[in-house]
Amino acid sequence: FPVENIRNFSIIAHVDHGKSTLADRLLELTGAIDKTKNNKQVLDKLQVERERGITVKAQTASLFYNCEGKQYLLNLIDTPGHVDFSYEVSRSLSACQGVLLVVDANEGIQAQTVANFFLAFEAQLSVIPVINKIDLKNADPERVEKQIEKVFDIPSDECIKISAKLGTNVESVLQAVIERIPPPKVHRKNPLRALVFDSTFDQYRGVIANVALFDGVVSKGDKIVSAHTQKTYEVNEVGILNPNEQSTQKLYAGQVGYLIAGMKDVTEAQIGDTLHLHKHPVEPLPGFKSAKPMVFAGMYPIDQSEYNNLKSAIEKLTLNDSSVTVHRDSSLALGAGWRLGFLGLLHMEVFNQRLEQEYNASVILTTPTVPYKAVLSSAKLIKARRAVQKNMMFIDENRVMLKYLFPLNEIVIDFYDSLKSLSSGYASFDYEDAGYQTAELVKMDILLNGNIVEELVTVVHKDKAHLVGKTICERLKDSLPRQLFEIAIQAAIGSKIIARETVKAYRKNVLAKCYGGDITRKMKLLKRQAEGKKRLRKIGNIEVPKEAFIKVLKTQ
Ligand code: GTP
């Protein structure tokens, strides 16, 4: 394929505006998939994507299209729309020269339309606005055209109006891709320079790297080197994704495809790495800005004997989702585990669900927290900040874009749901990191008869401490078995007690059910009680079963 007949593009949009449906139509139009089948979100391959109806992973498909006697190779990269997955979007864009910005003809510009537009704009890509769902009864494409002109400064006559569902006018999208997106600027005569922009792990074939070739050619049998690890590999297979893997003899600069080179260890194919020929070292391509996790949670195997299996499952999944950070951690109550960082709560849930579905792992996930920086000083004098309005812009007479500065902790857990229900589903939301701010935070201890329970120490905002403390005490009361003496459960800030619950004394006589003098039966019961005790953690003289910790620490 001559480079001038190649186009690398991506589809970006707010969630549910129809990216995956448009991708289905483009796949059909170019013959990549059969039109007669009932194609629905073909590129959403993961089980979690199908169940939730959202795209989590960016997917790649190479399409062949004939136009005015020339054959074109169009590499399409489908991307997720939800705020938590914007990292996937920016990564995909590094392999593209242009984007289709899909906007729903009824909903108009939404939060992620704006966020994704700016990712493309900053990467200096050509933007083709596509107004979708013109078949809807309430569609108002002219209004959306005006919004696009006002907010993005794109002339309204550049908008293409389509119905991805019905296939209306979709062909003109392909025309625009060819006319308005430039071919990649690459040099085939130069030595190989390939960017690893995604990778997955296959149990039988090892690491499958998705690559975009910026320079040169790669063929089966070539000796290549990872710029990151400096390890050398022999290429076993190269090919394109159409959208399923289709092996080819070679991949040329300007193409996007996959490469298998006997990388057996998940740490070997770093996303953002540059691959080059063994005999021709090159300057590595700029990698990716590493993702910045916003939400942290502890992850532990339900049974410690599952530790190694879970470790390898997490490693394989983080290869496919490099935005998750992993640090080893351990808790007296839950054993050895990890502290994981995620981009948001949905991201955390999806990661957990993928572990269960793709790796059959069951885990304990603790309540998510956000990072704080503690400054040791006698006065935290500055008043706690609530939301501060920074900016307001009317998109049209019905819609307004507001920018606020929020404490991350306030928006991470349930803000999005509350916003949706308050606005009857009309408002949409996106966020970016604005750095650390001073806040009135307190360290809250949980005490059992005066002894601190290390694993339940939390950092909370001063105003919320009472509520959080009360909830934890109540949950502990429900899950702590009665013991021979009374237990005081307290939440405290320093020496000040802010919540309290009591568990009444009780003597659990395991022998109560044993009538008569069957000594072997008595011994069995006592032994079982002793085994039960091994799973207990002693705090002072109080025995706390693991289940009690799980109940208190677990996400609801
Ligand atoms: P994410 O992958 O989660 O970001 O969503 P998406 O943007 O890929 O949206 P998707 O293609 O999954 O479409 C969302 C919903 O809109 C689905 O129920 C589609 O059937 C519907 N939809 C997509 N295009 C059209 C259209 O042109 N007209 C109508 N009426 N519905 C459409």
Short mmCIF file of N, CA and C and ligand atoms in Angstrom, two decimals, residues 13-22 40-41 44 53-56 78-82 132-136 162-166, ligand 1:
data_model
loop_
_atom_site.label_atom_id
_atom_site.label_comp_id
_atom_site.label_asym_id
_atom_site.label_seq_id
_atom_site.Cartn_x
_atom_site.Cartn_y
_atom_site.Cartn_z
N ALA A 13 -16.16 10.37 21.08
CA ALA A 13 -17.50 10.89 21.36
C ALA A 13 -17.79 10.81 22.84
N HIS A 14 -18.87 11.44 23.23
CA HIS A 14 -19.41 11.26 24.58
C HIS A 14 -20.03 9.86 24.62
N VAL A 15 -20.13 9.31 25.83
CA VAL A 15 -20.65 7.96 25.98
C VAL A 15 -22.06 7.85 25.37
N ASP A 16 -22.29 6.75 24.65
CA ASP A 16 -23.60 6.44 24.05
C ASP A 16 -23.99 7.30 22.85
N HIS A 17 -23.09 8.12 22.33
CA HIS A 17 -23.47 8.93 21.18
C HIS A 17 -23.38 8.15 19.87
N GLY A 18 -22.85 6.89 19.97
CA GLY A 18 -22.96 6.00 18.80
C GLY A 18 -21.67 5.65 18.09
N LYS A 19 -20.54 5.75 18.79
CA LYS A 19 -19.26 5.40 18.17
C LYS A 19 -19.23 3.96 17.68
N SER A 20 -19.59 3.04 18.58
CA SER A 20 -19.48 1.62 18.22
C SER A 20 -20.45 1.27 17.10
N THR A 21 -21.64 1.89 17.10
CA THR A 21 -22.60 1.63 16.02
C THR A 21 -22.07 2.15 14.69
N LEU A 22 -21.46 3.34 14.72
CA LEU A 22 -20.86 3.87 13.50
C LEU A 22 -19.73 2.95 13.02
N LYS A 40 -23.83 -5.88 16.07
CA LYS A 40 -24.01 -4.89 17.13
C LYS A 40 -22.72 -4.74 17.90
N GLN A 41 -22.15 -3.57 17.86
CA GLN A 41 -20.92 -3.26 18.58
C GLN A 41 -19.88 -4.39 18.45
N ASP A 44 -16.68 -4.30 20.40
CA ASP A 44 -16.71 -4.48 21.86
C ASP A 44 -16.62 -5.97 22.15
N GLY A 53 -22.70 -2.66 27.95
CA GLY A 53 -23.01 -1.87 26.76
C GLY A 53 -22.10 -0.67 26.60
N ILE A 54 -20.88 -0.76 27.13
CA ILE A 54 -19.95 0.36 26.98
C ILE A 54 -18.63 -0.17 26.44
N THR A 55 -17.87 0.71 25.83
CA THR A 55 -16.55 0.33 25.35
C THR A 55 -15.53 0.66 26.44
N VAL A 56 -14.68 -0.32 26.74
CA VAL A 56 -13.68 -0.14 27.78
C VAL A 56 -12.28 -0.06 27.16
N ASP A 78 -11.38 2.24 17.51
CA ASP A 78 -12.58 2.59 18.28
C ASP A 78 -12.14 2.85 19.71
N THR A 79 -12.70 3.88 20.32
CA THR A 79 -12.23 4.25 21.66
C THR A 79 -13.38 4.34 22.65
N PRO A 80 -13.10 4.18 23.94
CA PRO A 80 -14.15 4.31 24.94
C PRO A 80 -14.55 5.77 25.16
N GLY A 81 -15.79 5.98 25.63
CA GLY A 81 -16.26 7.35 25.82
C GLY A 81 -16.30 7.81 27.26
N HIS A 82 -16.38 6.87 28.21
CA HIS A 82 -16.54 7.29 29.60
C HIS A 82 -15.31 7.98 30.14
N ASN A 132 -24.83 12.42 14.72
CA ASN A 132 -25.44 11.09 14.58
C ASN A 132 -26.86 11.08 15.13
N LYS A 133 -27.58 10.04 14.81
CA LYS A 133 -28.95 9.80 15.29
C LYS A 133 -29.94 10.82 14.72
N ILE A 134 -29.75 11.23 13.44
CA ILE A 134 -30.68 12.20 12.87
C ILE A 134 -32.07 11.59 12.66
N ASP A 135 -32.16 10.25 12.81
CA ASP A 135 -33.46 9.59 12.68
C ASP A 135 -34.35 9.80 13.90
N LEU A 136 -33.77 10.21 15.02
CA LEU A 136 -34.57 10.35 16.26
C LEU A 136 -35.63 11.44 16.10
N ILE A 162 -25.67 12.06 9.99
CA ILE A 162 -25.91 10.65 9.68
C ILE A 162 -26.85 9.97 10.68
N SER A 163 -27.30 8.78 10.31
CA SER A 163 -27.89 7.87 11.29
C SER A 163 -27.08 6.58 11.21
N ALA A 164 -26.28 6.35 12.23
CA ALA A 164 -25.43 5.15 12.22
C ALA A 164 -26.31 3.91 12.32
N LYS A 165 -27.43 4.06 13.01
CA LYS A 165 -28.32 2.91 13.20
C LYS A 165 -28.91 2.46 11.87
N LEU A 166 -29.41 3.42 11.09
CA LEU A 166 -30.05 3.08 9.82
C LEU A 166 -29.06 3.04 8.66
P1 GTP B 1 -19.63 3.66 24.39
O1 GTP B 1 -18.94 2.58 23.63
O2 GTP B 1 -20.16 3.17 25.66
O3 GTP B 1 -18.81 4.86 24.54
O4 GTP B 1 -20.93 4.07 23.52
P2 GTP B 1 -20.96 4.35 21.97
O5 GTP B 1 -20.74 5.80 21.73
O6 GTP B 1 -20.11 3.39 21.25
O7 GTP B 1 -22.48 4.12 21.62
P3 GTP B 1 -23.16 2.86 20.93
O8 GTP B 1 -22.73 2.71 19.51
O9 GTP B 1 -23.03 1.70 21.84
O10 GTP B 1 -24.66 3.39 20.85
C1 GTP B 1 -25.38 3.78 22.01
C2 GTP B 1 -26.87 3.59 21.75
O11 GTP B 1 -27.33 4.49 20.74
C3 GTP B 1 -27.23 2.19 21.25
O12 GTP B 1 -28.41 1.79 21.86
C4 GTP B 1 -27.42 2.38 19.76
O13 GTP B 1 -28.32 1.45 19.22
C5 GTP B 1 -27.97 3.78 19.69
N1 GTP B 1 -27.68 4.44 18.41
C6 GTP B 1 -26.47 4.55 17.81
N2 GTP B 1 -26.58 5.20 16.64
C7 GTP B 1 -27.89 5.52 16.49
C8 GTP B 1 -28.65 6.21 15.47
O14 GTP B 1 -28.16 6.67 14.45
N3 GTP B 1 -29.98 6.36 15.72
C9 GTP B 1 -30.59 5.89 16.83
N4 GTP B 1 -31.90 6.07 16.95
N5 GTP B 1 -29.91 5.23 17.79
C10 GTP B 1 -28.59 5.04 17.63
#
